[in-house]
């Protein structure tokens, strides 16, 4: 479980195909404290550490991860948002995030404000019902508040700290990003569906 508050921006150093999967290495400052088997949200995708040293950690990305997220398009040198999993008793500063990407979205509009940036993301209509005005959403692992929503899009406003501390400060038009909707919305939608069909 995560909060969507980014701990560090890491850099992809290696991508090694292994059959249908890819082994990825990411360099970051906390690599030396990683434990094999622990979960790290990498651009919003929950991945398990398979190895680590003082400067980087390794993860395996299975075909489903490559299919459902943007990680399959990454190259060595690309930067990624990193967050280690919550410990019991930690403060929940963002919102409850599982690291289970629902779909990818495409950046369709970026408008620079005086000190902020407004961003619009086009999404599959299949997940639009899980996104609500003033609700929570994750873009590339970053917890954000929805400022606008339509049938196949939503918008957010990025404050200076988000622009500084995450990769969202380098967003550009047509970029593919990972989207995780609010887990509570998923369960509510499921309960509604069950009530209608029973």
PDB file of C-alpha atoms in Angstrom:
ATOM      1  CA  UNK A   1       0.000   0.000   0.000  1.00  0.00           C
ATOM      2  CA  UNK A   2       1.222   3.496  -0.891  1.00  0.00           C
ATOM      3  CA  UNK A   3       0.136   7.123  -0.488  1.00  0.00           C
ATOM      4  CA  UNK A   4       0.996   8.685  -3.838  1.00  0.00           C
ATOM      5  CA  UNK A   5       3.562  10.989  -2.214  1.00  0.00           C
ATOM      6  CA  UNK A   6       6.785  10.557  -4.160  1.00  0.00           C
ATOM      7  CA  UNK A   7       9.876   9.800  -2.115  1.00  0.00           C
ATOM      8  CA  UNK A   8      12.457  10.248  -4.846  1.00  0.00           C
ATOM      9  CA  UNK A   9      12.918  10.485  -8.606  1.00  0.00           C
ATOM     10  CA  UNK A  10      15.024   7.536  -9.770  1.00  0.00           C
ATOM     11  CA  UNK A  11      16.759   6.853 -13.068  1.00  0.00           C
ATOM     12  CA  UNK A  12      16.421   3.670 -15.131  1.00  0.00           C
ATOM     13  CA  UNK A  13      19.920   2.274 -15.707  1.00  0.00           C
ATOM     14  CA  UNK A  14      19.254  -1.129 -17.306  1.00  0.00           C
ATOM     15  CA  UNK A  15      16.476  -2.883 -19.217  1.00  0.00           C
ATOM     16  CA  UNK A  16      17.139  -6.545 -19.969  1.00  0.00           C
ATOM     17  CA  UNK A  17      14.553  -8.679 -21.837  1.00  0.00           C
ATOM     18  CA  UNK A  18      14.148 -12.133 -20.269  1.00  0.00           C
ATOM     19  CA  UNK A  19      11.656 -14.099 -22.348  1.00  0.00           C
ATOM     20  CA  UNK A  20       8.379 -12.183 -22.214  1.00  0.00           C
ATOM     21  CA  UNK A  21       9.411 -10.130 -19.194  1.00  0.00           C
ATOM     22  CA  UNK A  22      11.951  -7.348 -18.640  1.00  0.00           C
ATOM     23  CA  UNK A  23      14.433  -6.981 -15.802  1.00  0.00           C
ATOM     24  CA  UNK A  24      14.832  -3.319 -14.895  1.00  0.00           C
ATOM     25  CA  UNK A  25      17.445  -1.597 -12.750  1.00  0.00           C
ATOM     26  CA  UNK A  26      16.741   1.787 -11.169  1.00  0.00           C
ATOM     27  CA  UNK A  27      19.302   3.977  -9.435  1.00  0.00           C
ATOM     28  CA  UNK A  28      18.221   5.995  -6.399  1.00  0.00           C
ATOM     29  CA  UNK A  29      19.545   7.267  -3.069  1.00  0.00           C
ATOM     30  CA  UNK A  30      17.669   4.710  -0.932  1.00  0.00           C
ATOM     31  CA  UNK A  31      18.794   1.649  -2.927  1.00  0.00           C
ATOM     32  CA  UNK A  32      21.290   0.656  -0.228  1.00  0.00           C
ATOM     33  CA  UNK A  33      18.478   0.270   2.310  1.00  0.00           C
ATOM     34  CA  UNK A  34      16.232  -1.831   0.054  1.00  0.00           C
ATOM     35  CA  UNK A  35      15.301  -5.377   1.061  1.00  0.00           C
ATOM     36  CA  UNK A  36      14.754  -8.155  -1.461  1.00  0.00           C
ATOM     37  CA  UNK A  37      11.025  -8.771  -1.806  1.00  0.00           C
ATOM     38  CA  UNK A  38       9.891  -5.319  -0.680  1.00  0.00           C
ATOM     39  CA  UNK A  39       7.450  -3.354  -2.831  1.00  0.00           C
ATOM     40  CA  UNK A  40       8.353  -0.103  -4.561  1.00  0.00           C
ATOM     41  CA  UNK A  41       5.850   1.914  -6.589  1.00  0.00           C
ATOM     42  CA  UNK A  42       7.689   2.825  -9.779  1.00  0.00           C
ATOM     43  CA  UNK A  43       5.752   5.408 -11.792  1.00  0.00           C
ATOM     44  CA  UNK A  44       2.742   4.113  -9.900  1.00  0.00           C
ATOM     45  CA  UNK A  45       3.341   0.407 -10.578  1.00  0.00           C
ATOM     46  CA  UNK A  46       3.891  -1.831  -7.551  1.00  0.00           C
ATOM     47  CA  UNK A  47       7.042  -3.868  -8.250  1.00  0.00           C
ATOM     48  CA  UNK A  48       8.997  -6.285  -6.026  1.00  0.00           C
ATOM     49  CA  UNK A  49      12.719  -5.825  -5.487  1.00  0.00           C
ATOM     50  CA  UNK A  50      14.653  -8.872  -6.729  1.00  0.00           C
ATOM     51  CA  UNK A  51      18.155  -7.556  -6.011  1.00  0.00           C
ATOM     52  CA  UNK A  52      19.866  -4.374  -4.848  1.00  0.00           C
ATOM     53  CA  UNK A  53      23.222  -2.793  -4.098  1.00  0.00           C
ATOM     54  CA  UNK A  54      24.317   0.567  -2.730  1.00  0.00           C
ATOM     55  CA  UNK A  55      23.246   2.519  -5.810  1.00  0.00           C
ATOM     56  CA  UNK A  56      20.391   0.678  -7.536  1.00  0.00           C
ATOM     57  CA  UNK A  57      17.695  -1.954  -7.219  1.00  0.00           C
ATOM     58  CA  UNK A  58      16.341  -4.491  -9.711  1.00  0.00           C
ATOM     59  CA  UNK A  59      12.755  -5.544 -10.455  1.00  0.00           C
ATOM     60  CA  UNK A  60      11.099  -7.937 -12.899  1.00  0.00           C
ATOM     61  CA  UNK A  61       8.276  -6.600 -15.065  1.00  0.00           C
ATOM     62  CA  UNK A  62       5.888  -9.328 -16.176  1.00  0.00           C
ATOM     63  CA  UNK A  63       3.894  -9.239 -19.473  1.00  0.00           C
ATOM     64  CA  UNK A  64       0.766  -7.945 -17.686  1.00  0.00           C
ATOM     65  CA  UNK A  65       2.741  -5.025 -16.251  1.00  0.00           C
ATOM     66  CA  UNK A  66       4.159  -4.203 -19.673  1.00  0.00           C
ATOM     67  CA  UNK A  67       0.683  -4.427 -21.217  1.00  0.00           C
ATOM     68  CA  UNK A  68      -1.175  -2.328 -18.630  1.00  0.00           C
ATOM     69  CA  UNK A  69       1.400   0.394 -17.935  1.00  0.00           C
ATOM     70  CA  UNK A  70       3.766   2.749 -19.710  1.00  0.00           C
ATOM     71  CA  UNK A  71       6.864   1.055 -18.252  1.00  0.00           C
ATOM     72  CA  UNK A  72       7.285  -1.046 -21.396  1.00  0.00           C
ATOM     73  CA  UNK A  73       8.029   2.141 -23.358  1.00  0.00           C
ATOM     74  CA  UNK A  74      10.793   3.354 -21.047  1.00  0.00           C
ATOM     75  CA  UNK A  75      14.478   3.553 -21.984  1.00  0.00           C
ATOM     76  CA  UNK A  76      17.696   3.660 -19.935  1.00  0.00           C
ATOM     77  CA  UNK A  77      18.155   7.210 -18.687  1.00  0.00           C
ATOM     78  CA  UNK A  78      14.444   7.840 -18.240  1.00  0.00           C
ATOM     79  CA  UNK A  79      13.397   9.129 -14.818  1.00  0.00           C
ATOM     80  CA  UNK A  80      10.677   7.503 -12.721  1.00  0.00           C
ATOM     81  CA  UNK A  81       8.739   8.404  -9.574  1.00  0.00           C
ATOM     82  CA  UNK A  82       9.547   6.144  -6.623  1.00  0.00           C
ATOM     83  CA  UNK A  83       7.700   5.451  -3.389  1.00  0.00           C
ATOM     84  CA  UNK A  84       8.383   2.703  -0.872  1.00  0.00           C
ATOM     85  CA  UNK A  85       5.399   1.002   0.721  1.00  0.00           C
ATOM     86  CA  UNK A  86       3.729   2.334   3.858  1.00  0.00           C
ATOM     87  CA  UNK A  87       4.698   1.110   7.299  1.00  0.00           C
ATOM     88  CA  UNK A  88       1.987   0.566   9.892  1.00  0.00           C
ATOM     89  CA  UNK A  89       1.584   3.851  11.755  1.00  0.00           C
ATOM     90  CA  UNK A  90       2.883   6.066   8.926  1.00  0.00           C
ATOM     91  CA  UNK A  91       0.959   9.227   8.140  1.00  0.00           C
ATOM     92  CA  UNK A  92      -1.319   8.966   5.123  1.00  0.00           C
ATOM     93  CA  UNK A  93      -0.503  12.222   3.401  1.00  0.00           C
ATOM     94  CA  UNK A  94      -1.981  11.474  -0.030  1.00  0.00           C
ATOM     95  CA  UNK A  95      -4.646   8.801  -0.473  1.00  0.00           C
ATOM     96  CA  UNK A  96      -4.688   5.006  -0.368  1.00  0.00           C
ATOM     97  CA  UNK A  97      -2.857   3.757  -3.447  1.00  0.00           C
ATOM     98  CA  UNK A  98      -2.341   0.101  -4.388  1.00  0.00           C
ATOM     99  CA  UNK A  99       0.122   0.427  -7.242  1.00  0.00           C
ATOM    100  CA  UNK A 100      -2.349  -1.372  -9.536  1.00  0.00           C
ATOM    101  CA  UNK A 101      -2.598   0.616 -12.757  1.00  0.00           C
ATOM    102  CA  UNK A 102      -6.122   0.705 -14.232  1.00  0.00           C
ATOM    103  CA  UNK A 103      -5.111   2.041 -17.644  1.00  0.00           C
ATOM    104  CA  UNK A 104      -2.787   4.429 -19.385  1.00  0.00           C
ATOM    105  CA  UNK A 105      -3.827   7.937 -20.350  1.00  0.00           C
ATOM    106  CA  UNK A 106      -2.526  10.448 -22.874  1.00  0.00           C
ATOM    107  CA  UNK A 107      -1.654  14.045 -21.994  1.00  0.00           C
ATOM    108  CA  UNK A 108      -3.896  16.154 -24.243  1.00  0.00           C
ATOM    109  CA  UNK A 109      -3.471  19.639 -22.782  1.00  0.00           C
ATOM    110  CA  UNK A 110      -0.818  21.412 -20.688  1.00  0.00           C
ATOM    111  CA  UNK A 111      -1.383  25.018 -19.619  1.00  0.00           C
ATOM    112  CA  UNK A 112       1.159  26.928 -17.578  1.00  0.00           C
ATOM    113  CA  UNK A 113      -0.364  29.089 -14.860  1.00  0.00           C
ATOM    114  CA  UNK A 114       1.310  31.784 -12.797  1.00  0.00           C
ATOM    115  CA  UNK A 115       2.807  29.264 -10.347  1.00  0.00           C
ATOM    116  CA  UNK A 116       1.015  26.051 -11.304  1.00  0.00           C
ATOM    117  CA  UNK A 117       0.302  23.878 -14.338  1.00  0.00           C
ATOM    118  CA  UNK A 118      -3.113  22.643 -15.469  1.00  0.00           C
ATOM    119  CA  UNK A 119      -3.026  19.245 -17.170  1.00  0.00           C
ATOM    120  CA  UNK A 120      -5.741  17.341 -19.032  1.00  0.00           C
ATOM    121  CA  UNK A 121      -5.473  13.581 -19.546  1.00  0.00           C
ATOM    122  CA  UNK A 122      -7.479  11.601 -22.101  1.00  0.00           C
ATOM    123  CA  UNK A 123      -8.508   8.208 -20.694  1.00  0.00           C
ATOM    124  CA  UNK A 124     -10.451   5.123 -21.811  1.00  0.00           C
ATOM    125  CA  UNK A 125     -14.180   5.553 -21.184  1.00  0.00           C
ATOM    126  CA  UNK A 126     -14.080   2.257 -19.283  1.00  0.00           C
ATOM    127  CA  UNK A 127     -12.442   3.951 -16.269  1.00  0.00           C
ATOM    128  CA  UNK A 128     -14.071   7.390 -16.466  1.00  0.00           C
ATOM    129  CA  UNK A 129     -16.824   6.307 -14.050  1.00  0.00           C
ATOM    130  CA  UNK A 130     -14.220   5.862 -11.315  1.00  0.00           C
ATOM    131  CA  UNK A 131     -13.033   9.481 -11.524  1.00  0.00           C
ATOM    132  CA  UNK A 132     -15.028  12.211  -9.789  1.00  0.00           C
ATOM    133  CA  UNK A 133     -14.695  15.974  -9.418  1.00  0.00           C
ATOM    134  CA  UNK A 134     -12.555  16.743  -6.330  1.00  0.00           C
ATOM    135  CA  UNK A 135     -11.825  13.032  -5.992  1.00  0.00           C
ATOM    136  CA  UNK A 136      -8.386  11.418  -5.875  1.00  0.00           C
ATOM    137  CA  UNK A 137      -6.425   9.969  -8.790  1.00  0.00           C
ATOM    138  CA  UNK A 138      -2.837   8.855  -9.363  1.00  0.00           C
ATOM    139  CA  UNK A 139      -0.810   9.889 -12.399  1.00  0.00           C
ATOM    140  CA  UNK A 140       2.511   8.028 -12.642  1.00  0.00           C
ATOM    141  CA  UNK A 141       2.213   7.291  -8.923  1.00  0.00           C
ATOM    142  CA  UNK A 142       1.504  10.865  -7.828  1.00  0.00           C
ATOM    143  CA  UNK A 143      -1.594  11.485  -5.680  1.00  0.00           C
ATOM    144  CA  UNK A 144      -3.626  14.335  -7.185  1.00  0.00           C
ATOM    145  CA  UNK A 145      -7.033  15.966  -6.817  1.00  0.00           C
ATOM    146  CA  UNK A 146      -9.325  15.986  -9.857  1.00  0.00           C
ATOM    147  CA  UNK A 147     -10.229  19.540 -10.936  1.00  0.00           C
ATOM    148  CA  UNK A 148     -12.338  18.666 -13.987  1.00  0.00           C
ATOM    149  CA  UNK A 149     -13.877  15.547 -15.487  1.00  0.00           C
ATOM    150  CA  UNK A 150     -15.643  14.441 -18.686  1.00  0.00           C
ATOM    151  CA  UNK A 151     -16.671  11.229 -20.426  1.00  0.00           C
ATOM    152  CA  UNK A 152     -13.147  10.402 -21.556  1.00  0.00           C
ATOM    153  CA  UNK A 153     -10.885  12.932 -19.834  1.00  0.00           C
ATOM    154  CA  UNK A 154     -10.026  14.525 -16.512  1.00  0.00           C
ATOM    155  CA  UNK A 155      -7.867  17.422 -15.444  1.00  0.00           C
ATOM    156  CA  UNK A 156      -5.612  18.220 -12.495  1.00  0.00           C
ATOM    157  CA  UNK A 157      -3.634  21.237 -11.317  1.00  0.00           C
ATOM    158  CA  UNK A 158       0.005  20.708 -10.374  1.00  0.00           C
ATOM    159  CA  UNK A 159       1.422  22.909  -7.616  1.00  0.00           C
ATOM    160  CA  UNK A 160       5.085  24.023  -7.644  1.00  0.00           C
ATOM    161  CA  UNK A 161       6.139  21.318  -5.155  1.00  0.00           C
ATOM    162  CA  UNK A 162       4.643  18.575  -7.332  1.00  0.00           C
ATOM    163  CA  UNK A 163       6.383  20.017 -10.392  1.00  0.00           C
ATOM    164  CA  UNK A 164       9.693  20.081  -8.496  1.00  0.00           C
ATOM    165  CA  UNK A 165       9.567  16.757  -6.669  1.00  0.00           C
ATOM    166  CA  UNK A 166       8.109  14.464  -9.357  1.00  0.00           C
ATOM    167  CA  UNK A 167       8.513  13.707 -13.044  1.00  0.00           C
ATOM    168  CA  UNK A 168       5.223  15.514 -13.717  1.00  0.00           C
ATOM    169  CA  UNK A 169       7.236  18.713 -14.021  1.00  0.00           C
ATOM    170  CA  UNK A 170       8.418  17.422 -17.415  1.00  0.00           C
ATOM    171  CA  UNK A 171       5.041  16.315 -18.811  1.00  0.00           C
ATOM    172  CA  UNK A 172       4.489  17.003 -22.503  1.00  0.00           C
ATOM    173  CA  UNK A 173       1.666  16.665 -24.999  1.00  0.00           C
ATOM    174  CA  UNK A 174       0.862  13.108 -26.175  1.00  0.00           C
ATOM    175  CA  UNK A 175       2.893  11.563 -23.353  1.00  0.00           C
ATOM    176  CA  UNK A 176       1.591   8.231 -22.076  1.00  0.00           C
ATOM    177  CA  UNK A 177       1.061   8.094 -18.288  1.00  0.00           C
ATOM    178  CA  UNK A 178      -0.102   5.477 -15.789  1.00  0.00           C
ATOM    179  CA  UNK A 179      -3.508   6.033 -14.207  1.00  0.00           C
ATOM    180  CA  UNK A 180      -4.765   4.475 -10.977  1.00  0.00           C
ATOM    181  CA  UNK A 181      -8.259   5.419  -9.911  1.00  0.00           C
ATOM    182  CA  UNK A 182      -9.376   5.689  -6.284  1.00  0.00           C
ATOM    183  CA  UNK A 183      -9.766   2.161  -4.893  1.00  0.00           C
ATOM    184  CA  UNK A 184     -12.894   3.199  -2.969  1.00  0.00           C
ATOM    185  CA  UNK A 185     -14.559   4.245  -6.235  1.00  0.00           C
ATOM    186  CA  UNK A 186     -13.870   0.802  -7.682  1.00  0.00           C
ATOM    187  CA  UNK A 187     -15.607  -0.958  -4.796  1.00  0.00           C
ATOM    188  CA  UNK A 188     -18.587   1.407  -4.859  1.00  0.00           C
ATOM    189  CA  UNK A 189     -18.988   0.840  -8.592  1.00  0.00           C
ATOM    190  CA  UNK A 190     -18.812  -2.923  -8.075  1.00  0.00           C
ATOM    191  CA  UNK A 191     -21.465  -2.805  -5.344  1.00  0.00           C
ATOM    192  CA  UNK A 192     -23.750  -0.762  -7.590  1.00  0.00           C
ATOM    193  CA  UNK A 193     -23.285  -3.268 -10.422  1.00  0.00           C
ATOM    194  CA  UNK A 194     -24.085  -6.167  -8.110  1.00  0.00           C
ATOM    195  CA  UNK A 195     -27.198  -4.436  -6.823  1.00  0.00           C
ATOM    196  CA  UNK A 196     -28.452  -3.803 -10.348  1.00  0.00           C
ATOM    197  CA  UNK A 197     -27.884  -7.352 -11.571  1.00  0.00           C
ATOM    198  CA  UNK A 198     -29.246  -9.201  -8.541  1.00  0.00           C
TER     199      UNK A 198
END
